[in-house]
């Protein structure tokens, strides 16, 4: 019973926040609604027992992608009113896309009733008795450890490559040098002066 | 198999990756002032990794549940790869210093990481290992190609290589997913078992896509378009690297996939390999004739050579695979030698010159360099007293033994076309009037020494190495069958 209530709650909120994402006038609000939609989608994933995908949704989509959207939206000066101006012009194309998607969905549901494609068995079948986070962790850190480490090296190369190709040391930048600051003595910075009467301080 | 035993098999990769991380730390804290020291550190690491091949890493069998294979085939290919990579690290500082800086501490580190990727490629026992290794190698290569980022040609080369390489990776990955979907496994052994029961359309499509992706990496026609542009634009030591180590890795990977994973479908892939071999040799020979840049010419020469090496695979026998590996070994010596010779082509200000016309009359101003060029060109053309003839002979011998004598005849005919442009360079060097601006005198003893070594290796003295080369390449080939 509680699952059904949770499902309807999450599902309704996904649909509602999805609608508000495209209807909100302020693009920043759109991104915030999108984040809410991702959170509720993660809730739905937990309900169907795919907690790894739920985690990915929160960590990757909310944590990285949506925040990136937010930054881009905030930093770019986009006139959204102007972007919406061509709504009627793009409407036929939009409706065509919607029709194609709807046809595909109906087709997919029909095909789903007919059973899965006859393919080879899986090399690492999903075990039914352990949670899927545990299953994927066991596979990655034991059987596929070698490849996992290789993937780590690929990311390191990407990191090094990005720095090699874009980083340049610029002159004239006032970077903070903590050691120089700590080494500075009072006598370098302070000068005691005793101006005579009627004279100002000369700097 | 325990994790420790598996790790013991990957000692060369461990040495290279841990070493690369340490050198990266040195680079981060020491800055580019340590670049040369880091370069020598990288050469030492390659030597250590090569030495580690004498242990279980050289002949220990499969590890990590079959993901990694440490056999004599992998050891043979790794030795060639490490030598080529070490040479391209060693010659780099001189080149960058002469062309106005740009040498940075990340160069040796990237080549080391690329070396790890190439080691993974040649030791792959699974499509996943294959893909991860290939990406590690390619990603480092993209960065290396645009290493001189202020040079527009270098940046263009990097971008082109990246876009086309990403496309090829996508094709390869699609093939891998099809193979996995229709065979239910990514292990080479499992794929081989599945194909033995008959090859369906799905497997066939997967195989074609995998071969197309790998053909791109070894720049076999029709997936060669990137080669001349990238080779021309990349800094010369990087081009030397591209033409040598990744070619060996890609070729060894192709051999392993073809024999170990798809050995039961030889008839299906043989047509692909035969077409790629014929097209590569013909296009590599014909398209090189009109080139004016030495680096572009060597790019077409490498396409041509890959075609000849593929003839060995087309034979599909252990002799053919051994011939291909021998070919790659000799090819490494010839290519590295030629590219180090190209490094010597500089005007009085030390700026690199690349036109073939600037070589005219070189025999009078730099007789030593001219002789070295002549040796490498004759050897690449496969003219008998030089060692470049021997692997070509082995490849065609394997083809004839396997009963493909018409193919061997066509191959020999294309090698004659190829000989034309190699000989044209020798003619330019020895018989043309001297160029108005002679080259700057030799600047580096190291480069001179390396040229001498490579020239000795491809000279008739190389025939002394035949028993050793035959024995090791045959042992390597036997490991696959």
XYZ file of C-alpha atoms in Angstrom:
684
model
C 0.000 0.000 0.000
C 2.707 2.441 1.057
C 4.602 1.633 -2.162
C 1.588 2.516 -4.261
C 1.188 5.827 -2.485
C 4.908 6.530 -2.889
C 4.714 5.651 -6.580
C 1.800 7.989 -7.248
C 3.490 10.730 -5.234
C 6.780 10.460 -7.132
C 5.113 9.960 -10.501
C 2.800 12.916 -10.066
C 5.681 15.109 -8.934
C 7.849 14.019 -11.907
C 5.102 14.910 -14.347
C 4.280 18.165 -12.583
C 7.864 19.355 -12.277
C 8.558 18.263 -15.848
C 5.647 20.382 -17.056
C 6.785 23.326 -14.989
C 10.319 22.939 -16.410
C 9.056 23.789 -19.857
C 6.457 26.303 -18.725
C 8.481 28.398 -16.277
C 9.214 31.888 -17.613
C 12.478 32.242 -15.747
C 15.134 29.806 -17.077
C 16.694 29.507 -13.613
C 13.347 28.308 -12.303
C 13.218 25.816 -15.187
C 16.513 24.273 -14.078
C 15.330 24.106 -10.481
C 12.148 22.310 -11.564
C 14.337 19.965 -13.615
C 16.339 19.113 -10.489
C 13.109 18.322 -8.651
C 12.087 16.077 -11.551
C 15.417 14.207 -11.339
C 14.990 13.674 -7.583
C 11.518 12.236 -8.052
C 12.699 10.046 -10.914
C 15.380 8.727 -8.539
C 12.587 7.904 -6.088
C 10.785 5.938 -8.807
C 13.998 4.029 -9.566
C 14.311 3.020 -5.902
C 10.741 1.745 -5.998
C 11.528 -0.587 -8.917
C 14.645 -1.862 -7.127
C 17.260 -0.125 -9.279
C 18.954 1.755 -6.472
C 22.222 2.106 -8.404
C 20.483 4.056 -11.161
C 18.733 6.135 -8.477
C 22.129 7.042 -7.043
C 23.487 7.848 -10.491
C 20.512 10.116 -11.182
C 21.132 12.084 -8.015
C 24.919 12.177 -8.196
C 25.442 12.618 -11.938
C 22.320 14.402 -13.145
C 21.520 16.542 -10.131
C 25.070 16.919 -8.852
C 26.804 17.617 -12.132
C 24.587 18.073 -15.161
C 21.835 20.182 -13.609
C 24.297 22.376 -11.732
C 26.196 22.842 -14.971
C 22.943 23.872 -16.677
C 22.319 26.320 -13.873
C 25.734 27.906 -14.306
C 25.334 28.140 -18.064
C 21.857 29.608 -17.803
C 23.033 32.151 -15.256
C 26.150 33.127 -17.172
C 24.738 33.362 -20.678
C 22.668 36.343 -21.608
C 19.887 34.557 -23.437
C 16.689 36.359 -24.252
C 14.199 33.576 -23.706
C 11.255 35.676 -24.792
C 12.865 35.920 -28.203
C 13.566 32.193 -28.271
C 9.894 31.505 -27.669
C 8.820 33.848 -30.439
C 8.964 31.147 -33.128
C 6.638 28.806 -31.236
C 3.932 28.713 -33.908
C 6.524 28.352 -36.625
C 8.050 25.224 -35.057
C 4.731 23.767 -33.945
C 4.189 21.431 -36.944
C 7.671 19.981 -36.568
C 7.165 19.570 -32.833
C 3.866 17.788 -33.365
C 5.518 15.495 -35.903
C 8.183 14.551 -33.354
C 5.528 13.915 -30.716
C 3.625 11.659 -33.116
C 6.778 9.681 -33.953
C 7.556 9.262 -30.258
C 3.997 8.184 -29.503
C 4.050 5.650 -32.342
C 7.360 4.283 -31.073
C 6.014 3.926 -27.550
C 2.941 2.048 -28.719
C 5.121 -0.159 -30.898
C 7.560 -0.820 -28.048
C 4.763 -1.795 -25.651
C 3.354 -4.130 -28.284
C 6.759 -5.719 -28.861
C 7.407 -5.970 -25.132
C 4.336 -8.207 -24.755
C 5.900 -10.549 -27.314
C 9.000 -11.248 -25.154
C 12.702 -10.334 -25.383
C 15.013 -10.591 -28.374
C 16.701 -13.956 -28.660
C 20.296 -13.033 -27.904
C 23.206 -14.818 -26.297
C 23.274 -15.224 -22.527
C 24.966 -12.549 -20.441
C 28.603 -12.870 -19.406
C 27.831 -11.443 -15.958
C 24.179 -12.223 -15.198
C 22.460 -10.069 -12.591
C 22.247 -12.062 -9.362
C 18.809 -11.961 -7.774
C 19.773 -12.360 -4.129
C 22.083 -9.337 -3.648
C 21.252 -5.635 -4.124
C 22.441 -4.372 -7.473
C 24.888 -1.847 -5.967
C 26.623 -4.721 -4.233
C 26.551 -6.828 -7.402
C 28.063 -4.123 -9.578
C 30.638 -3.253 -6.904
C 31.721 -6.873 -6.610
C 32.134 -7.161 -10.362
C 34.022 -3.887 -10.777
C 36.407 -4.420 -7.894
C 37.164 -8.104 -8.415
C 36.610 -9.545 -11.856
C 36.915 -6.295 -13.826
C 39.423 -4.573 -11.541
C 42.045 -4.493 -14.269
C 39.758 -2.711 -16.724
C 38.412 -0.419 -14.025
C 41.938 0.748 -13.236
C 42.568 1.195 -16.949
C 39.498 3.417 -17.150
C 40.940 5.442 -14.266
C 44.143 5.950 -16.247
C 42.079 7.140 -19.225
C 40.489 9.804 -17.053
C 43.951 10.800 -15.817
C 45.136 11.170 -19.419
C 42.089 13.320 -20.202
C 42.903 15.499 -17.207
C 46.580 15.863 -18.109
C 45.669 16.460 -21.745
C 43.216 19.224 -20.912
C 45.854 20.980 -18.836
C 48.602 20.505 -21.431
C 46.450 21.891 -24.225
C 44.814 24.815 -22.443
C 46.874 25.899 -19.455
C 49.279 28.742 -19.972
C 51.146 30.783 -17.371
C 50.179 34.405 -17.778
C 52.392 37.284 -16.764
C 51.154 40.203 -14.704
C 48.931 38.132 -12.454
C 49.072 38.960 -8.749
C 49.014 35.513 -7.272
C 49.102 35.069 -3.527
C 52.463 33.867 -2.202
C 51.914 32.754 1.368
C 55.608 32.201 2.084
C 56.496 35.712 0.929
C 53.729 37.092 3.068
C 54.931 35.242 6.141
C 58.547 36.218 5.530
C 57.687 39.896 5.437
C 59.052 41.677 8.524
C 57.552 44.803 10.151
C 60.582 46.838 9.144
C 59.833 46.189 5.449
C 56.309 47.478 5.748
C 56.257 50.118 8.484
C 58.008 53.451 8.512
C 57.971 55.710 11.526
C 57.867 59.380 10.637
C 57.709 62.408 12.811
C 56.467 65.303 10.731
C 57.369 68.765 11.887
C 54.615 71.150 12.948
C 52.836 72.606 9.955
C 54.001 69.918 7.519
C 52.003 66.982 6.264
C 53.165 63.406 5.956
C 55.105 62.712 2.813
C 54.364 59.347 1.358
C 43.732 -17.476 -10.278
C 44.570 -15.243 -7.329
C 44.822 -11.492 -7.605
C 48.539 -11.553 -6.728
C 49.318 -14.006 -9.494
C 47.331 -11.872 -11.941
C 49.115 -8.730 -10.844
C 52.476 -10.466 -11.313
C 51.542 -10.940 -14.983
C 50.960 -7.220 -15.436
C 54.304 -6.110 -14.005
C 55.294 -4.130 -17.150
C 52.030 -2.149 -17.053
C 52.385 -1.654 -13.294
C 55.936 -0.334 -13.692
C 54.851 2.049 -16.430
C 51.717 3.350 -14.734
C 53.193 3.770 -11.243
C 56.279 5.326 -12.821
C 54.128 7.670 -14.894
C 52.250 8.783 -11.779
C 55.500 9.463 -9.904
C 56.965 11.382 -12.841
C 53.709 13.355 -13.077
C 54.203 14.378 -9.449
C 57.775 15.418 -10.209
C 56.446 17.435 -13.149
C 53.753 19.034 -11.006
C 56.164 20.148 -8.272
C 59.356 20.633 -10.279
C 57.867 22.255 -13.370
C 59.199 22.111 -16.905
C 62.771 22.570 -15.681
C 62.745 18.863 -14.913
C 61.389 17.919 -18.345
C 64.630 16.390 -19.617
C 65.199 14.438 -16.392
C 61.627 13.155 -16.582
C 62.292 12.112 -20.179
C 65.272 10.019 -19.136
C 63.207 8.634 -16.270
C 60.608 7.547 -18.823
C 63.273 5.856 -20.961
C 64.509 4.022 -17.840
C 60.947 2.931 -17.038
C 60.510 1.555 -20.559
C 63.776 -0.342 -20.136
C 62.595 -1.707 -16.774
C 59.236 -2.721 -18.266
C 61.039 -4.434 -21.138
C 63.256 -6.260 -18.638
C 60.173 -7.314 -16.653
C 59.025 -9.252 -19.727
C 61.635 -11.891 -18.888
C 59.589 -12.830 -15.799
C 56.054 -14.248 -15.589
C 54.821 -11.221 -17.536
C 56.479 -12.670 -20.638
C 54.986 -16.139 -20.565
C 52.539 -16.490 -17.717
C 49.334 -17.249 -19.566
C 45.962 -15.622 -18.896
C 45.242 -13.534 -15.824
C 42.270 -11.667 -14.349
C 39.896 -14.438 -15.470
C 41.068 -14.224 -19.066
C 40.878 -10.436 -19.417
C 44.644 -10.237 -19.754
C 46.935 -12.607 -21.595
C 50.668 -12.646 -20.943
C 52.072 -14.873 -23.674
C 55.152 -14.735 -25.871
C 53.155 -12.963 -28.591
C 52.320 -10.100 -26.231
C 55.918 -10.046 -24.986
C 57.305 -9.773 -28.520
C 54.952 -6.922 -29.411
C 55.549 -5.138 -26.093
C 59.303 -5.248 -26.563
C 58.953 -3.523 -29.951
C 56.489 -0.998 -28.506
C 58.717 -0.107 -25.562
C 61.761 0.340 -27.785
C 59.868 2.605 -30.199
C 58.285 4.623 -27.404
C 61.618 5.063 -25.608
C 63.256 6.297 -28.817
C 60.513 8.838 -29.431
C 60.915 10.114 -25.870
C 64.693 10.319 -26.217
C 64.759 12.349 -29.447
C 62.035 14.803 -28.399
C 63.891 17.371 -26.201
C 66.381 18.160 -28.971
C 63.617 18.747 -31.516
C 61.562 20.998 -29.275
C 64.635 22.959 -28.159
C 65.586 23.682 -31.782
C 62.089 24.700 -32.842
C 61.742 27.334 -30.169
C 60.674 25.505 -27.042
C 57.408 23.818 -26.336
C 58.907 20.738 -24.688
C 57.066 20.104 -21.499
C 57.289 17.599 -18.708
C 53.964 16.056 -19.702
C 55.356 14.713 -23.000
C 57.194 11.690 -21.511
C 54.343 11.097 -19.069
C 51.788 10.941 -21.873
C 53.977 8.543 -23.849
C 54.336 6.365 -20.745
C 50.562 6.239 -20.262
C 50.164 5.540 -23.958
C 52.648 2.682 -23.431
C 50.393 1.282 -20.699
C 47.478 1.431 -23.135
C 49.456 -0.314 -25.864
C 50.498 -3.015 -23.390
C 46.825 -3.534 -22.536
C 46.002 -3.740 -26.237
C 48.495 -6.438 -27.137
C 47.677 -8.436 -23.999
C 43.920 -8.149 -24.405
C 41.959 -11.343 -23.901
C 38.608 -9.615 -23.826
C 36.853 -7.008 -25.924
C 36.625 -4.711 -22.895
C 40.381 -4.800 -22.309
C 40.859 -4.185 -26.014
C 38.656 -1.103 -25.945
C 40.038 0.400 -22.736
C 43.622 -0.125 -23.894
C 42.877 1.345 -27.290
C 41.241 4.420 -25.794
C 44.102 4.962 -23.350
C 46.554 4.842 -26.241
C 44.423 7.000 -28.549
C 43.597 9.670 -26.000
C 47.281 10.180 -25.216
C 47.968 10.261 -28.951
C 45.397 13.017 -29.577
C 47.059 15.210 -26.964
C 50.536 14.435 -28.286
C 49.503 15.322 -31.861
C 48.562 18.860 -30.839
C 51.408 19.189 -28.363
C 52.747 22.312 -30.095
C 49.441 24.037 -29.563
C 50.638 27.413 -30.883
C 51.445 25.780 -34.199
C 48.234 25.757 -36.266
C 49.246 22.635 -38.159
C 49.835 20.746 -34.929
C 46.500 21.880 -33.475
C 44.763 20.919 -36.726
C 46.417 17.503 -36.668
C 45.255 16.914 -33.109
C 41.693 17.960 -33.880
C 41.477 15.858 -37.035
C 42.938 12.859 -35.283
C 40.528 13.300 -32.390
C 37.385 13.627 -34.499
C 38.202 10.733 -36.829
C 39.578 8.635 -33.973
C 36.382 9.148 -31.997
C 34.387 8.062 -35.047
C 36.527 4.930 -35.369
C 36.117 4.193 -31.669
C 32.368 4.487 -32.084
C 32.420 2.044 -34.992
C 34.584 -0.359 -32.998
C 32.334 -0.091 -29.962
C 29.265 -0.764 -32.081
C 30.937 -3.887 -33.427
C 31.855 -4.960 -29.900
C 28.290 -4.490 -28.703
C 26.958 -6.533 -31.623
C 29.459 -9.315 -30.928
C 28.540 -9.306 -27.244
C 24.843 -9.286 -28.025
C 25.013 -12.199 -30.404
C 27.643 -14.343 -28.683
C 26.834 -13.535 -25.068
C 30.439 -12.984 -24.084
C 33.229 -10.494 -24.504
C 36.014 -13.001 -23.860
C 38.008 -13.886 -26.980
C 37.873 -17.585 -26.091
C 34.108 -17.457 -25.682
C 33.621 -15.609 -28.966
C 35.762 -18.202 -30.705
C 33.605 -21.027 -29.263
C 30.453 -19.262 -30.319
C 31.666 -18.587 -33.851
C 32.715 -22.224 -34.218
C 29.007 -23.119 -34.126
C 28.450 -21.022 -37.232
C 28.505 -17.331 -37.940
C 25.153 -15.595 -38.044
C 24.396 -12.219 -39.607
C 24.732 -10.440 -36.255
C 28.167 -11.868 -35.568
C 29.193 -11.085 -39.127
C 28.162 -7.434 -38.780
C 29.931 -7.178 -35.435
C 33.091 -8.661 -36.898
C 33.068 -6.249 -39.851
C 32.663 -3.243 -37.549
C 35.431 -4.431 -35.219
C 37.766 -4.917 -38.176
C 36.874 -1.479 -39.536
C 37.644 0.164 -36.196
C 40.964 -1.638 -35.895
C 41.865 -0.898 -39.524
C 41.519 2.788 -38.690
C 44.011 2.443 -35.867
C 46.640 0.848 -38.112
C 45.629 3.244 -40.947
C 44.852 0.555 -43.496
C 42.981 1.687 -46.612
C 40.036 2.599 -46.723
C 40.433 4.028 -43.203
C 43.687 5.843 -43.861
C 42.483 9.403 -44.664
C 43.715 10.887 -41.400
C 47.259 9.551 -41.706
C 48.989 12.044 -44.041
C 47.453 15.128 -42.396
C 48.149 13.980 -38.862
C 51.677 12.811 -39.658
C 52.460 16.081 -41.401
C 51.017 18.334 -38.716
C 52.215 16.594 -35.577
C 55.686 17.452 -34.217
C 58.245 15.123 -35.861
C 59.130 13.056 -32.738
C 55.402 12.524 -32.194
C 55.031 11.465 -35.830
C 57.877 9.005 -35.315
C 55.958 7.659 -32.340
C 52.660 7.410 -34.281
C 54.316 5.602 -37.141
C 55.978 3.033 -34.899
C 54.627 1.988 -31.493
C 50.834 2.361 -31.977
C 51.157 0.664 -35.372
C 52.744 -2.388 -33.757
C 50.144 -2.363 -31.000
C 47.281 -2.041 -33.465
C 48.667 -4.736 -35.725
C 49.265 -7.125 -32.815
C 45.750 -6.448 -31.563
C 44.309 -7.130 -35.007
C 46.261 -10.394 -35.220
C 45.046 -11.477 -31.803
C 41.410 -10.617 -32.504
C 41.541 -12.276 -35.907
C 43.230 -15.480 -34.762
C 42.230 -15.907 -31.140
C 38.700 -14.518 -31.137
C 37.651 -15.164 -34.725
C 39.965 -17.989 -35.726
C 36.922 -20.153 -36.443
C 35.637 -17.562 -38.908
C 38.841 -17.153 -40.889
C 37.098 -17.427 -44.250
C 34.789 -14.569 -43.317
C 37.471 -12.068 -42.315
C 40.031 -13.114 -44.861
C 38.226 -11.146 -47.601
C 38.346 -8.002 -45.466
C 42.049 -8.436 -44.748
C 42.883 -9.218 -48.372
C 41.005 -6.143 -49.559
C 42.635 -3.896 -46.930
C 46.087 -5.300 -47.733
C 45.737 -4.857 -51.496
C 44.160 -1.406 -51.232
C 46.798 -0.245 -48.721
C 49.747 -1.397 -50.772
C 48.358 0.051 -54.008
C 47.146 3.372 -52.584
C 50.213 3.734 -50.358
C 52.430 3.298 -53.404
C 50.486 5.388 -55.932
C 49.468 8.302 -53.718
C 53.007 8.774 -52.418
C 54.395 9.533 -55.875
C 53.113 13.101 -56.049
C 54.043 14.124 -52.511
C 56.436 16.992 -51.890
C 56.645 16.762 -48.115
C 58.907 14.122 -46.608
C 56.561 13.563 -43.660
C 53.545 13.033 -45.916
C 55.598 10.677 -48.041
C 56.558 8.645 -44.989
C 52.884 8.606 -43.977
C 51.968 6.977 -47.296
C 54.959 4.706 -46.875
C 53.552 3.544 -43.533
C 50.165 2.864 -45.158
C 51.983 0.856 -47.816
C 53.946 -1.113 -45.209
C 50.862 -1.894 -43.164
C 49.400 -3.376 -46.325
C 52.384 -5.703 -46.731
C 52.197 -6.717 -43.080
C 48.497 -7.526 -43.526
C 49.374 -9.986 -46.309
C 50.852 -12.171 -43.556
C 47.529 -12.181 -41.725
C 45.700 -12.916 -44.969
C 47.621 -16.193 -45.165
C 45.940 -17.083 -41.870
C 48.690 -19.515 -40.863
C 51.190 -19.464 -38.010
C 53.928 -18.752 -40.584
C 51.942 -15.780 -41.832
C 51.487 -14.325 -38.343
C 55.184 -14.843 -37.610
C 56.023 -13.083 -40.881
C 53.780 -10.158 -39.934
C 55.479 -9.826 -36.548
C 58.919 -9.970 -38.183
C 57.705 -7.347 -40.630
C 56.661 -5.056 -37.801
C 60.027 -5.516 -36.062
C 61.997 -4.524 -39.163
C 59.466 -1.816 -40.011
C 60.050 -0.214 -36.597
C 63.793 0.037 -37.257
C 63.283 1.481 -40.769
C 60.584 3.963 -39.746
C 62.290 5.247 -36.627
C 65.507 5.592 -38.593
C 63.790 7.543 -41.381
C 62.032 9.872 -38.969
C 65.210 10.595 -37.015
C 66.770 11.423 -40.388
C 63.847 13.800 -41.010
C 64.671 15.391 -37.646
C 68.072 16.277 -39.133
C 66.422 18.271 -41.916
C 66.782 21.832 -40.628
C 67.853 25.071 -42.196
C 70.649 27.301 -40.903
C 68.365 28.807 -38.242
C 67.484 25.384 -36.941
C 63.921 25.522 -38.230
C 62.673 22.170 -39.537
C 62.408 21.751 -43.319
C 60.154 19.070 -44.729
C 60.219 19.338 -48.502
C 61.786 16.590 -50.533
C 63.338 19.238 -52.816
C 65.459 20.520 -49.926
C 67.199 17.144 -49.888
C 68.763 17.623 -53.319
C 72.499 17.237 -53.367
C 72.572 16.187 -49.739
C 75.303 13.674 -50.546
C 77.779 16.550 -50.996
C 76.931 18.585 -47.881
C 76.087 15.791 -45.434
C 77.406 12.479 -46.839
C 76.686 10.539 -43.649
C 73.062 11.620 -43.464
C 72.669 11.017 -47.196
C 73.965 7.454 -46.808
C 71.575 6.832 -43.910
C 68.631 8.151 -45.936
C 69.635 5.945 -48.843
C 69.873 2.868 -46.621
C 66.415 3.451 -45.122
C 64.815 4.202 -48.484
C 66.340 1.142 -50.179
C 65.310 -0.934 -47.202
C 61.725 0.393 -47.214
C 61.590 -0.399 -50.919
C 62.662 -3.949 -50.071
C 65.741 -4.078 -52.272
C 67.609 -7.322 -51.510
C 70.961 -6.647 -49.884
C 69.195 -4.620 -47.217
C 67.206 -6.160 -44.412
C 63.895 -4.615 -45.506
C 63.760 -7.328 -48.149
C 63.622 -10.196 -45.674
C 60.204 -9.573 -44.017
C 58.630 -8.919 -47.438
C 60.039 -12.247 -48.589
C 58.671 -13.999 -45.472
C 55.203 -12.496 -45.955
C 54.973 -13.566 -49.596
C 56.481 -16.938 -48.761
C 53.713 -17.488 -46.196
C 51.100 -16.408 -48.753
C 52.405 -18.824 -51.383
C 52.579 -21.673 -48.863
C 48.951 -21.025 -47.909
C 48.078 -21.272 -51.605
C 47.412 -17.602 -52.321
C 49.986 -17.199 -55.047
C 47.901 -14.806 -57.249
C 47.652 -12.470 -54.253
C 51.391 -12.744 -53.689
C 52.017 -11.817 -57.335
C 49.844 -8.703 -57.072
C 51.592 -7.782 -53.836
C 55.015 -8.086 -55.424
C 53.849 -5.909 -58.332
C 52.724 -3.160 -55.933
C 56.060 -3.278 -54.146
C 57.644 -2.400 -57.487
C 55.397 0.679 -57.789
C 56.388 1.603 -54.236
C 60.067 1.276 -55.069
C 59.685 4.138 -57.560
C 59.177 6.888 -55.014
C 61.734 5.553 -52.576
C 64.298 5.506 -55.360
C 63.227 9.011 -56.416
C 64.371 10.288 -53.024
C 67.705 8.534 -53.330
C 68.063 10.084 -56.782
C 67.254 13.551 -55.364
C 69.869 13.101 -52.669
C 72.655 11.739 -54.842
C 72.189 13.054 -58.363
C 70.379 16.397 -58.165
C 72.117 19.768 -57.993
C 72.702 20.852 -54.399
C 69.879 22.868 -52.842
C 70.636 26.608 -52.448
C 70.331 26.430 -48.665
C 72.244 23.518 -47.148
C 71.135 21.988 -43.868
C 72.516 22.987 -40.492
C 75.274 20.690 -39.244
C 74.439 17.739 -37.027
C 73.548 18.925 -33.554
C 72.969 15.815 -31.521
C 75.227 12.817 -30.885
C 72.226 10.903 -29.571
C 70.300 11.246 -32.826
C 73.410 10.367 -34.833
C 73.907 7.282 -32.680
C 70.291 6.196 -33.069
C 70.444 6.659 -36.842
C 73.617 4.563 -36.950
C 72.013 1.835 -34.845
C 68.872 1.755 -37.022
C 70.959 1.798 -40.202
C 73.071 -1.116 -38.930
C 69.918 -3.027 -38.034
C 68.490 -2.718 -41.555
C 71.858 -3.146 -43.280
C 72.915 -6.612 -44.517
C 74.263 -7.124 -40.977
C 70.622 -7.543 -39.973
C 70.615 -10.972 -41.615
C 72.722 -12.184 -38.679
C 69.630 -11.643 -36.504
C 67.445 -13.920 -38.622
C 67.736 -17.059 -36.444
C 66.805 -15.082 -33.328
C 64.039 -13.141 -35.065
C 62.621 -16.291 -36.646
C 62.614 -18.205 -33.387
C 60.968 -15.449 -31.341
C 58.384 -14.485 -33.943
C 57.497 -18.130 -34.538
C 57.120 -18.686 -30.768
C 54.964 -15.569 -30.655
C 52.767 -16.769 -33.510
C 52.433 -20.251 -32.028
C 51.062 -18.667 -28.842
C 48.014 -17.513 -30.801
C 47.147 -20.801 -32.496
